[in-house]
Amino acid sequence: MKRRRLTADSAGPIRSAMPEIARDTLREAASEIMARAAIEIPRDYRDGIRGMLEREQHELSRFVLEAMLENWEAAEADRRAMCADTGVPRFYVKAGNEARPEGGFVALEEAVRSATAEATRTVPLRPNRVHPLWRTDHDNNVGINAPEIEYSFEPDADWIELTTVHKGGLFGTDYRMLFPADGIDGIKRFFLDTLVQFGRRGLACQPAIVGIGLGGSKDTSMTLGKQAACLRPVGEPNPDAGIAKLEAELKELGNNIGMGPMGFVGSSMVIDCHVEVGYTHTGGMPMSVHCFCLSSRRATARVHAGGEVEYRSDPRWFTPYMRRETVGWQAPLARTA
Amino acid sequence: MAGAARTHRLSTPVSPEALAELAIGDIVYLDGVIYTGREGLYRRMVDEGMAPPVDLKTLSNVNFHCSPAASVGEDGSLNLGAVTATASFRFSRFMERFFELSGAKVIVGKGGMSEADYRDLFVPNGAVYLTTVGYGTGALLGRGVARVQAAHWLEDLGIAQAVWVLEVSRFGPLLVESDLAGNSLFERENRATADAVERAYAGLRPPSLARYGETVSRGDEVL
């Protein structure tokens, strides 16, 4: 693909020629993914649990996994939320560089907030969101900084992708500042600390997709780790072979602490481990751990400029562009053929 | 599981004789009436001395630590979807007085409470703890709700903290976490996993930077 050069002459006409993405289409797509996320367990996660059930030897742990499989069927048959703790709904927006939402991004954010309130009433979801101090509850999951909306961009695209994630907010997540001297041992130790402290009694609602954010600053490591847990499907390793090896080691370690669902004796703890990295301070190695639970709820809609909407459960959030390492952006060779 | 798990169908109010049959790890389904109650109800009854919105002693002896996924229509109709429990250990400080005021004998929740709580609060009151499964089987438990009788204190406490009175039928599955003797399924499993957890840590150095209040003993629990 030849990279388009935007000059003062060409930029204006090209951009204004792009059709807008209608705000109603965005709002409807946002409502639809809210319902799909709450009701339909992603296939990658369900198939992963079936695989774990085949290997699980312990009766109590098997009982829990079987109940969950039955629960997901009931949710889809009844069009009922799979779990009543419908989490704290949040959105991830990936906008193509050429995409133009009608009314701009302020209108897009309003569409997303409106869809959150609507789905909370119609699905229904649990209105979890309250003011942290006054406990004010609008019964619609909307408020100050709620739902969160995070953005990323994609070159050579004119669509907008909306992803919603419904993740619980109380247990299964922790942060630690590690240092280069702590090394891989330190990563393993903190990974175990988090699994054990929240795995007992099943507070992490495991087996979990365990997301790990390594590097950046403290907030970056938290953001990356959450995205790693919530936005990568089961079975998709990091494209960096060294990181993929670490992911596999951590997954095996987590499944060898003798613990399964609800903290019962078993081997079903980590359905997959996803690590994402960011360049960090030369003296540090901040790390976060996030457990995406037995109700790993996510759904994505790609909204095209022409008005078509495609739905899927794989957010495809971590693109080569997201993981770029150099100053400029050069599409990888595979895409230039 | 030690021996095969037994399955019980219990009707509310659950009798002392029925409770005496339960052993940790048994599977339970409930029929009858149960009510939700968590910090919203507890703070009012225990801290503020308010009377409950309905006479709990005659209503049911099953208290569910739960907020449903539900909405209220413009005509006041109640739309209940999924139902799951919330983590119970946070309510420990309310339980002694709440047992007295409510006459509850069955607590249904998530994650259980400590062995000390069972010994000091549950056993003297002849109460058991049933844990939901998963977590959480929101759709299965939602199917088990035949009818919503009422949602008390909805206006002041909101949907999540209101006291929902639910008529249930084959409501489950639930597992017996603590029986009348105060045994705990979670504590038994914690002890059974302790050695494998220690082996996983073998050879890993402690972190360079410690944190205030940090425990390095895996024998300690976070609750």
Coordinates of C-alpha atoms in Angstrom, one line a residue:
Chain A
M1 CA 0.0 0.0 0.0
K2 CA 1.4 3.4 -0.9
R3 CA 1.2 5.8 1.9
R4 CA -1.0 8.8 1.1
R5 CA 0.7 12.1 1.4
L6 CA -1.5 14.8 2.9
T7 CA -0.5 18.2 1.6
A8 CA -2.2 21.6 2.2
D9 CA -3.8 21.1 -1.3
S10 CA -5.1 17.6 -0.8
A11 CA -6.0 17.4 2.8
G12 CA -9.1 19.6 2.7
P13 CA -11.0 18.0 -0.3
I14 CA -10.2 14.4 0.8
R15 CA -11.5 14.8 4.3
S16 CA -14.7 16.7 3.4
A17 CA -15.5 14.1 0.7
M18 CA -15.7 11.3 3.4
P19 CA -19.2 10.5 4.3
E20 CA -20.2 11.0 7.9
I21 CA -21.1 8.1 10.2
A22 CA -24.6 8.8 11.4
R23 CA -25.0 9.4 15.2
D24 CA -28.1 7.3 15.3
T25 CA -26.3 4.3 13.8
L26 CA -23.5 4.7 16.4
R27 CA -26.1 4.9 19.2
E28 CA -28.0 1.8 18.0
A29 CA -24.7 -0.1 17.6
A30 CA -23.7 0.9 21.1
S31 CA -27.0 -0.3 22.5
E32 CA -26.7 -3.6 20.7
I33 CA -23.2 -4.4 21.9
M34 CA -24.3 -3.5 25.5
A35 CA -27.0 -6.2 25.2
R36 CA -24.7 -8.7 23.4
A37 CA -21.9 -8.3 26.0
A38 CA -24.3 -8.8 28.9
I39 CA -26.1 -11.9 27.5
E40 CA -23.7 -13.8 25.1
I41 CA -20.5 -15.3 26.5
P42 CA -17.8 -14.9 23.8
R43 CA -17.2 -18.1 22.0
D44 CA -13.4 -18.1 22.5
Y45 CA -14.0 -18.0 26.3
R46 CA -16.7 -20.6 26.3
D47 CA -14.6 -23.0 24.2
G48 CA -11.7 -22.4 26.5
I49 CA -13.8 -23.4 29.5
R50 CA -14.9 -26.5 27.7
G51 CA -11.2 -27.4 27.2
M52 CA -10.4 -26.8 30.9
L53 CA -13.4 -29.0 31.9
E54 CA -11.9 -31.9 29.9
R55 CA -8.7 -31.6 31.9
E56 CA -10.2 -30.8 35.3
Q57 CA -10.0 -33.8 37.6
H58 CA -11.7 -32.5 40.8
E59 CA -15.4 -32.9 41.3
L60 CA -16.2 -29.6 43.0
S61 CA -14.3 -27.6 40.3
R62 CA -16.0 -29.6 37.6
F63 CA -19.4 -28.9 39.2
V64 CA -18.7 -25.2 39.0
L65 CA -17.6 -25.2 35.3
E66 CA -20.6 -27.3 34.3
A67 CA -22.9 -24.9 36.1
M68 CA -21.4 -22.0 34.2
L69 CA -21.8 -23.7 30.9
E70 CA -25.5 -24.3 31.7
N71 CA -25.8 -20.7 32.9
W72 CA -24.5 -19.3 29.6
E73 CA -27.0 -21.4 27.7
A74 CA -29.8 -20.2 30.0
A75 CA -28.7 -16.6 29.4
E76 CA -28.9 -16.9 25.6
A77 CA -32.1 -18.8 25.6
D78 CA -33.9 -16.3 28.0
R79 CA -32.1 -13.2 26.6
R80 CA -31.1 -12.5 30.2
A81 CA -27.9 -11.1 31.6
M82 CA -25.5 -14.0 32.3
C83 CA -24.4 -12.5 35.7
A84 CA -26.4 -9.9 37.8
D85 CA -23.2 -8.1 38.6
T86 CA -23.1 -6.5 35.1
G87 CA -19.9 -4.7 36.1
V88 CA -19.0 -1.2 35.4
P89 CA -19.7 -0.9 31.7
R90 CA -17.0 0.9 29.7
F91 CA -16.2 1.6 26.1
Y92 CA -13.2 1.4 23.8
V93 CA -13.4 3.4 20.6
K94 CA -11.1 2.7 17.7
A95 CA -11.5 5.4 15.1
G96 CA -10.1 5.1 11.6
N97 CA -7.9 8.1 10.7
E98 CA -10.4 9.1 8.0
A99 CA -13.6 8.4 10.0
R100 CA -15.9 11.3 10.7
P101 CA -18.7 10.8 13.2
E102 CA -21.7 13.0 12.7
G103 CA -21.6 15.8 15.2
G104 CA -18.0 15.0 16.0
F105 CA -16.7 13.0 19.0
V106 CA -18.8 15.0 21.5
A107 CA -21.9 13.5 19.8
L108 CA -20.3 10.1 19.7
E109 CA -19.7 10.3 23.5
E110 CA -23.3 11.3 24.0
A111 CA -24.5 8.3 21.9
V112 CA -22.4 6.0 24.1
R113 CA -23.8 7.5 27.3
S114 CA -27.3 7.3 26.0
A115 CA -26.9 3.7 25.0
T116 CA -25.5 2.8 28.4
A117 CA -28.6 4.3 30.1
E118 CA -31.0 2.6 27.6
A119 CA -29.4 -0.9 27.9
T120 CA -29.4 -0.6 31.7
R121 CA -33.1 -0.2 31.6
T122 CA -34.0 -2.6 28.8
V123 CA -31.7 -5.7 29.3
P124 CA -31.8 -4.9 32.3
L125 CA -28.3 -4.4 33.7
R126 CA -27.7 -3.8 37.4
P127 CA -27.2 0.0 37.9
N128 CA -23.9 -0.4 39.7
R129 CA -22.5 3.1 39.3
V130 CA -22.8 5.4 42.2
H131 CA -20.9 8.6 43.4
P132 CA -17.9 7.3 45.5
L133 CA -18.7 9.6 48.4
W134 CA -22.4 10.5 48.3
R135 CA -23.4 7.1 46.8
T136 CA -25.7 9.0 44.4
D137 CA -27.3 6.5 42.0
H138 CA -29.0 7.5 38.8
D139 CA -30.0 3.9 38.2
N140 CA -28.6 4.1 34.7
N141 CA -24.8 3.4 35.0
V142 CA -24.1 7.0 33.9
G143 CA -22.3 9.6 35.9
I144 CA -19.0 11.5 36.4
N145 CA -16.4 9.6 34.3
A146 CA -18.9 6.8 33.8
P147 CA -18.9 5.0 31.4
E148 CA -15.2 5.3 30.8
I149 CA -14.3 5.8 27.1
E150 CA -10.8 5.0 25.9
Y151 CA -9.6 5.8 22.3
S152 CA -7.2 4.4 19.8
F153 CA -6.7 5.2 16.1
E154 CA -6.1 3.1 13.0
P155 CA -4.4 4.3 9.8
D156 CA -6.0 3.9 6.4
A157 CA -9.6 3.3 7.7
D158 CA -12.8 5.2 7.6
W159 CA -14.8 3.1 10.1
I160 CA -15.3 3.5 13.8
E161 CA -15.3 0.5 16.1
L162 CA -17.1 0.5 19.4
T163 CA -16.3 -2.1 22.0
T164 CA -18.0 -2.4 25.4
V165 CA -16.6 -4.4 28.3
H166 CA -18.6 -5.3 31.3
K167 CA -16.1 -6.1 34.0
G168 CA -16.6 -6.3 37.7
G169 CA -14.7 -3.7 39.7
L170 CA -13.9 -5.1 43.2
F171 CA -11.6 -8.0 43.2
G172 CA -8.9 -9.7 41.1
T173 CA -6.8 -6.6 40.2
D174 CA -3.6 -5.4 41.7
Y175 CA -0.7 -3.1 41.0
R176 CA 3.0 -3.2 42.1
M177 CA 6.1 -1.2 41.3
L178 CA 8.8 -3.7 40.5
F179 CA 12.3 -3.0 39.6
P180 CA 14.7 -4.4 37.0
A181 CA 16.4 -6.4 39.7
D182 CA 13.2 -8.2 40.5
G183 CA 13.3 -9.7 37.0
I184 CA 11.1 -12.5 35.7
D185 CA 11.0 -13.9 39.2
G186 CA 9.4 -10.8 40.5
I187 CA 6.8 -10.9 37.7
K188 CA 6.0 -14.5 38.6
R189 CA 5.8 -13.8 42.3
F190 CA 3.4 -10.8 41.9
F191 CA 1.3 -12.8 39.4
L192 CA 1.0 -15.6 42.0
D193 CA 0.3 -13.1 44.9
T194 CA -2.7 -11.7 42.9
L195 CA -4.1 -15.1 41.9
V196 CA -3.8 -16.6 45.4
Q197 CA -5.2 -13.6 47.3
F198 CA -8.2 -13.2 45.1
G199 CA -8.4 -16.9 44.0
R200 CA -9.3 -18.1 47.4
R201 CA -13.1 -18.4 47.8
G202 CA -13.3 -17.5 44.1
L203 CA -13.3 -13.7 44.7
A204 CA -11.6 -13.3 41.2
C205 CA -14.5 -15.4 39.7
Q206 CA -11.8 -17.6 38.0
P207 CA -10.9 -19.3 35.6
A208 CA -9.8 -15.9 34.4
I209 CA -8.2 -14.3 31.4
V210 CA -5.3 -12.8 33.2
G211 CA -4.1 -9.6 31.7
I212 CA -0.8 -8.1 32.7
G213 CA 0.4 -4.6 32.0
L214 CA 4.2 -4.2 32.2
G215 CA 6.0 -0.9 32.0
G216 CA 4.9 2.6 31.1
S217 CA 4.1 4.6 34.2
K218 CA 1.8 3.3 36.9
D219 CA -1.4 4.4 35.1
T220 CA -0.1 3.0 31.8
S221 CA 0.6 -0.3 33.3
M222 CA -3.0 -0.4 34.8
T223 CA -4.5 0.6 31.5
L224 CA -2.5 -1.9 29.4
G225 CA -3.2 -4.7 31.8
K226 CA -6.9 -4.2 31.8
Q227 CA -6.9 -4.0 28.0
A228 CA -4.8 -7.2 27.8
A229 CA -7.4 -9.0 29.9
C230 CA -10.5 -7.6 28.3
L231 CA -9.6 -7.0 24.6
R232 CA -7.7 -10.0 23.5
P233 CA -9.5 -13.3 22.9
V234 CA -8.5 -16.6 24.5
G235 CA -5.8 -18.3 22.4
E236 CA -4.2 -15.3 20.8
P237 CA -0.6 -14.9 22.0
N238 CA 1.4 -11.6 21.9
P239 CA 3.1 -11.4 18.5
D240 CA 6.5 -10.9 20.2
A241 CA 7.8 -14.5 20.6
G242 CA 9.6 -13.6 23.9
I243 CA 6.5 -12.2 25.4
A244 CA 4.4 -15.1 24.1
K245 CA 6.8 -17.4 25.9
L246 CA 6.3 -15.5 29.2
E247 CA 2.5 -15.7 28.7
A248 CA 2.7 -19.5 28.3
E249 CA 4.9 -19.8 31.4
L250 CA 2.7 -17.7 33.5
K251 CA -0.4 -19.6 32.4
E252 CA 1.2 -22.9 33.3
L253 CA 2.3 -21.5 36.7
G254 CA -1.2 -20.3 37.5
N255 CA -2.7 -23.6 36.7
N256 CA -0.3 -25.4 39.0
I257 CA -1.2 -23.9 42.3
G258 CA -3.7 -26.6 42.9
M259 CA -6.6 -24.2 42.8
G260 CA -9.7 -24.0 40.6
P261 CA -13.0 -22.1 40.4
M262 CA -14.2 -20.7 43.7
G263 CA -10.8 -21.6 45.3
F264 CA -11.7 -25.3 45.3
V265 CA -9.0 -27.9 44.7
G266 CA -8.5 -28.1 41.0
S267 CA -6.4 -27.0 38.0
S268 CA -8.6 -24.5 36.3
M269 CA -7.3 -21.1 37.3
V270 CA -6.0 -19.3 34.2
I271 CA -7.8 -19.8 30.9
D272 CA -5.2 -17.6 29.2
C273 CA -2.6 -15.1 30.1
H274 CA -2.1 -11.9 28.0
V275 CA 0.9 -9.5 28.5
E276 CA 1.1 -6.1 27.0
V277 CA 4.1 -3.8 27.4
G278 CA 5.0 -0.1 27.3
Y279 CA 8.4 1.5 27.4
T280 CA 9.0 2.4 31.0
H281 CA 11.4 4.4 33.3
T282 CA 14.9 3.0 33.1
G283 CA 14.9 2.3 36.8
G284 CA 11.5 0.6 37.1
M285 CA 9.2 -2.2 35.9
P286 CA 5.6 -1.3 37.0
M287 CA 3.2 -4.3 36.7
S288 CA -0.5 -4.7 37.0
V289 CA -2.6 -7.9 37.1
H290 CA -6.2 -8.1 36.0
C291 CA -8.6 -11.1 36.1
F292 CA -11.4 -11.1 33.5
C293 CA -13.9 -13.5 35.0
L294 CA -16.3 -16.3 34.3
S295 CA -18.5 -13.7 32.8
S296 CA -15.9 -12.3 30.4
R297 CA -18.2 -9.9 28.7
R298 CA -17.2 -8.0 25.6
A299 CA -18.7 -7.1 22.3
T300 CA -17.6 -5.0 19.3
A301 CA -19.4 -3.2 16.4
R302 CA -17.6 -1.9 13.4
V303 CA -19.6 1.0 12.0
H304 CA -18.9 1.9 8.4
A305 CA -19.3 5.2 6.8
G306 CA -22.0 3.7 4.5
G307 CA -24.1 2.8 7.6
E308 CA -23.4 -1.0 7.6
V309 CA -22.6 -2.4 11.1
E310 CA -20.6 -5.7 11.7
Y311 CA -20.8 -7.3 15.1
R312 CA -18.2 -9.6 16.7
S313 CA -16.8 -10.6 20.1
D314 CA -13.1 -10.1 19.2
P315 CA -12.3 -6.4 19.7
R316 CA -9.0 -6.7 17.6
W317 CA -7.8 -3.8 19.8
F318 CA -4.1 -4.5 19.7
T319 CA -3.2 -3.7 16.1
P320 CA 0.4 -3.4 14.8
Y321 CA -0.2 0.4 14.8
M322 CA -1.1 0.2 18.6
R323 CA 2.2 -1.6 19.3
R324 CA 4.4 0.6 17.1
E325 CA 7.9 1.1 18.4
T326 CA 9.4 3.8 16.1
V327 CA 8.8 7.5 15.6
G328 CA 6.8 7.3 12.4
W329 CA 4.2 4.7 11.3
Q330 CA 5.2 2.3 8.6
A331 CA 2.7 -0.4 7.9
P332 CA 4.3 -3.9 8.4
L333 CA 5.5 -5.6 5.3
A334 CA 2.7 -8.2 5.3
R335 CA 0.2 -5.4 4.7
T336 CA 2.2 -3.7 1.9
A337 CA 2.1 -6.6 -0.5
Chain B
M1 CA -15.4 -34.0 47.4
A2 CA -15.5 -36.3 50.4
G3 CA -18.1 -38.8 49.4
A4 CA -20.8 -38.0 46.8
A5 CA -22.5 -34.6 47.2
R6 CA -26.1 -34.8 48.3
T7 CA -28.8 -32.6 46.8
H8 CA -31.5 -31.0 49.0
R9 CA -34.7 -29.1 48.2
L10 CA -35.5 -26.7 51.0
S11 CA -38.7 -24.8 51.5
T12 CA -38.9 -21.6 53.4
P13 CA -39.1 -21.0 56.2
V14 CA -36.4 -23.6 56.4
S15 CA -36.8 -25.7 59.6
P16 CA -34.1 -26.5 62.1
E17 CA -34.5 -30.2 61.2
A18 CA -33.8 -29.5 57.5
L19 CA -30.8 -27.3 58.4
A20 CA -29.4 -30.2 60.5
E21 CA -29.3 -32.4 57.4
L22 CA -26.9 -30.1 55.6
A23 CA -23.2 -30.9 55.3
I24 CA -20.6 -28.7 53.6
G25 CA -20.3 -29.4 49.9
D26 CA -24.0 -30.5 49.6
I27 CA -26.0 -29.0 46.8
V28 CA -29.2 -27.0 47.7
Y29 CA -32.2 -25.6 45.8
L30 CA -34.6 -23.3 47.5
D31 CA -38.4 -23.0 47.2
G32 CA -40.5 -20.3 48.8
V33 CA -39.8 -16.7 49.7
I34 CA -36.4 -15.0 50.2
Y35 CA -35.4 -11.4 50.5
T36 CA -32.3 -9.5 49.4
G37 CA -30.4 -7.4 52.0
R38 CA -27.0 -6.0 52.1
E39 CA -25.3 -2.9 53.5
G40 CA -28.3 -0.7 52.6
L41 CA -30.7 -2.8 54.8
Y42 CA -28.0 -3.6 57.5
R43 CA -26.9 0.0 58.1
R44 CA -30.5 1.1 58.5
M45 CA -31.5 -1.7 60.9
V46 CA -28.2 -2.1 62.8
D47 CA -26.6 1.3 62.8
E48 CA -29.7 3.6 62.6
G49 CA -32.1 1.4 64.6
M50 CA -34.8 1.7 61.8
A51 CA -37.5 -0.9 61.6
P52 CA -37.3 -3.1 58.5
P53 CA -39.7 -2.2 55.7
V54 CA -41.6 -5.5 56.2
D55 CA -41.7 -7.9 59.2
L56 CA -38.7 -10.1 58.3
K57 CA -39.4 -12.6 61.0
T58 CA -42.7 -13.6 59.5
L59 CA -41.6 -13.1 55.8
S60 CA -38.8 -15.6 55.5
N61 CA -35.7 -16.8 57.3
V62 CA -33.5 -16.7 54.2
N63 CA -31.5 -13.5 53.6
F64 CA -29.8 -13.2 50.2
H65 CA -26.7 -11.0 49.8
C66 CA -27.7 -9.7 46.4
S67 CA -28.4 -6.9 44.1
P68 CA -30.4 -8.0 41.1
A69 CA -30.0 -6.8 37.5
A70 CA -33.4 -5.1 37.4
S71 CA -35.2 -2.0 36.2
V72 CA -38.4 -0.2 37.1
G73 CA -40.9 0.7 34.4
E74 CA -42.5 4.1 34.2
D75 CA -45.7 2.5 35.6
G76 CA -43.7 1.2 38.6
S77 CA -43.5 -2.4 37.2
L78 CA -40.5 -4.4 38.3
N79 CA -38.4 -6.0 35.6
L80 CA -36.0 -8.6 37.1
G81 CA -33.4 -10.2 34.9
A82 CA -30.3 -11.9 36.3
V83 CA -29.7 -12.5 40.0
T84 CA -26.3 -13.1 41.6
A85 CA -24.8 -12.7 45.1
T86 CA -22.3 -10.1 46.3
A87 CA -19.3 -10.9 48.5
S88 CA -20.5 -11.5 52.0
F89 CA -17.3 -11.0 54.1
R90 CA -17.9 -7.2 54.1
F91 CA -21.1 -7.6 56.2
S92 CA -19.5 -9.4 59.1
R93 CA -19.9 -6.6 61.5
F94 CA -23.6 -6.4 61.0
M95 CA -24.5 -10.0 61.4
E96 CA -24.7 -10.5 65.2
R97 CA -27.4 -7.8 65.6
F98 CA -29.1 -8.7 62.3
F99 CA -29.6 -12.3 63.3
E100 CA -31.3 -11.1 66.4
L101 CA -33.5 -8.6 64.6
S102 CA -34.4 -10.7 61.6
G103 CA -34.5 -14.3 62.8
A104 CA -32.6 -15.3 59.7
K105 CA -31.3 -18.8 59.7
V106 CA -30.0 -19.1 56.1
I107 CA -27.6 -16.6 54.6
V108 CA -27.1 -17.0 50.8
G109 CA -24.1 -15.1 49.4
K110 CA -20.8 -15.2 47.7
G111 CA -17.4 -16.3 49.0
G112 CA -18.6 -17.1 52.6
M113 CA -17.4 -15.5 55.8
S114 CA -14.5 -16.4 58.2
E115 CA -14.5 -19.5 60.4
A116 CA -14.5 -17.2 63.4
D117 CA -17.7 -15.6 62.1
Y118 CA -19.4 -19.0 61.8
R119 CA -18.2 -20.0 65.3
D120 CA -19.2 -16.7 67.0
L121 CA -22.2 -15.6 65.0
F122 CA -23.7 -18.4 63.0
V123 CA -23.5 -21.4 65.3
P124 CA -25.1 -19.7 68.3
N125 CA -27.9 -18.6 66.1
G126 CA -28.5 -22.0 64.5
A127 CA -27.7 -20.5 61.1
V128 CA -26.0 -21.8 57.9
Y129 CA -24.3 -20.2 55.0
L130 CA -25.1 -21.2 51.4
T131 CA -22.8 -20.0 48.6
T132 CA -23.9 -19.3 45.1
V133 CA -21.8 -21.0 42.4
G134 CA -19.4 -19.7 39.8
Y135 CA -19.5 -16.9 40.1
G136 CA -22.1 -16.2 39.1
T137 CA -24.9 -18.2 37.6
G138 CA -27.1 -15.1 37.2
A139 CA -29.3 -16.5 34.4
L140 CA -30.0 -19.8 36.3
L141 CA -30.8 -18.0 39.5
G142 CA -32.9 -15.5 37.6
R143 CA -34.9 -18.4 36.1
G144 CA -35.5 -19.6 39.7
V145 CA -37.4 -16.4 40.6
A146 CA -41.0 -17.1 39.9
R147 CA -42.3 -13.7 41.0
V148 CA -41.2 -10.5 42.5
Q149 CA -43.4 -9.7 45.5
A150 CA -42.0 -6.3 46.3
A151 CA -39.0 -4.0 46.2
H152 CA -39.0 -2.1 49.4
W153 CA -37.0 1.2 49.9
L154 CA -36.5 1.4 46.2
E155 CA -36.8 5.1 46.1
D156 CA -34.4 5.9 48.9
L157 CA -31.9 3.1 48.4
G158 CA -32.0 2.6 44.6
I159 CA -32.3 -0.7 42.7
A160 CA -29.1 -2.2 44.0
Q161 CA -29.7 -1.7 47.7
A162 CA -33.5 -2.0 47.8
V163 CA -35.0 -5.0 49.7
W164 CA -36.3 -7.3 47.0
V165 CA -38.8 -9.9 48.1
L166 CA -38.6 -12.9 45.8
E167 CA -40.8 -16.0 45.3
V168 CA -38.5 -18.7 44.2
S169 CA -38.8 -22.1 42.8
R170 CA -35.9 -24.6 42.4
F171 CA -33.6 -21.6 43.1
G172 CA -30.0 -22.8 42.7
P173 CA -27.7 -24.5 42.5
L174 CA -26.2 -23.4 45.9
L175 CA -23.5 -25.2 47.9
V176 CA -23.4 -25.6 51.6
E177 CA -20.4 -23.5 52.7
S178 CA -21.1 -23.6 56.5
D179 CA -23.3 -26.1 58.3
L180 CA -24.8 -25.9 61.8
A181 CA -21.5 -27.0 63.4
G182 CA -19.7 -24.1 61.8
N183 CA -17.6 -26.2 59.4
S184 CA -16.5 -24.2 56.3
L185 CA -16.1 -25.6 52.8
F186 CA -13.9 -22.7 51.7
E187 CA -11.6 -23.1 54.7
R188 CA -11.3 -26.8 54.0
E189 CA -10.3 -26.1 50.4
N190 CA -7.9 -23.4 51.4
R191 CA -6.1 -25.9 53.6
A192 CA -6.1 -28.5 50.8
T193 CA -4.5 -26.1 48.3
A194 CA -1.9 -24.6 50.7
D195 CA 0.9 -26.9 49.9
A196 CA 0.6 -26.6 46.2
V197 CA 0.5 -22.8 46.5
E198 CA 3.8 -22.9 48.6
R199 CA 5.5 -25.1 46.0
A200 CA 4.6 -22.6 43.2
Y201 CA 6.5 -19.9 45.2
A202 CA 9.6 -22.0 45.7
G203 CA 12.8 -20.2 44.8
L204 CA 11.2 -16.9 44.0
R205 CA 12.9 -14.0 45.7
P206 CA 10.8 -11.5 47.7
P207 CA 10.2 -8.1 46.0
S208 CA 12.8 -5.3 46.2
L209 CA 10.3 -2.8 47.6
A210 CA 8.0 -3.8 50.4
R211 CA 4.6 -2.2 51.2
Y212 CA 3.2 -1.1 54.5
G213 CA 0.7 -3.6 55.8
E214 CA 1.9 -6.3 53.4
T215 CA 1.7 -9.9 54.3
V216 CA 4.2 -12.4 52.9
S217 CA 2.5 -15.4 54.5
R218 CA 0.2 -17.3 52.2
G219 CA -1.5 -18.6 55.4
D220 CA -3.2 -15.2 55.8
E221 CA -6.4 -14.4 53.9
V222 CA -7.3 -11.0 52.5
L223 CA -10.6 -10.9 54.3

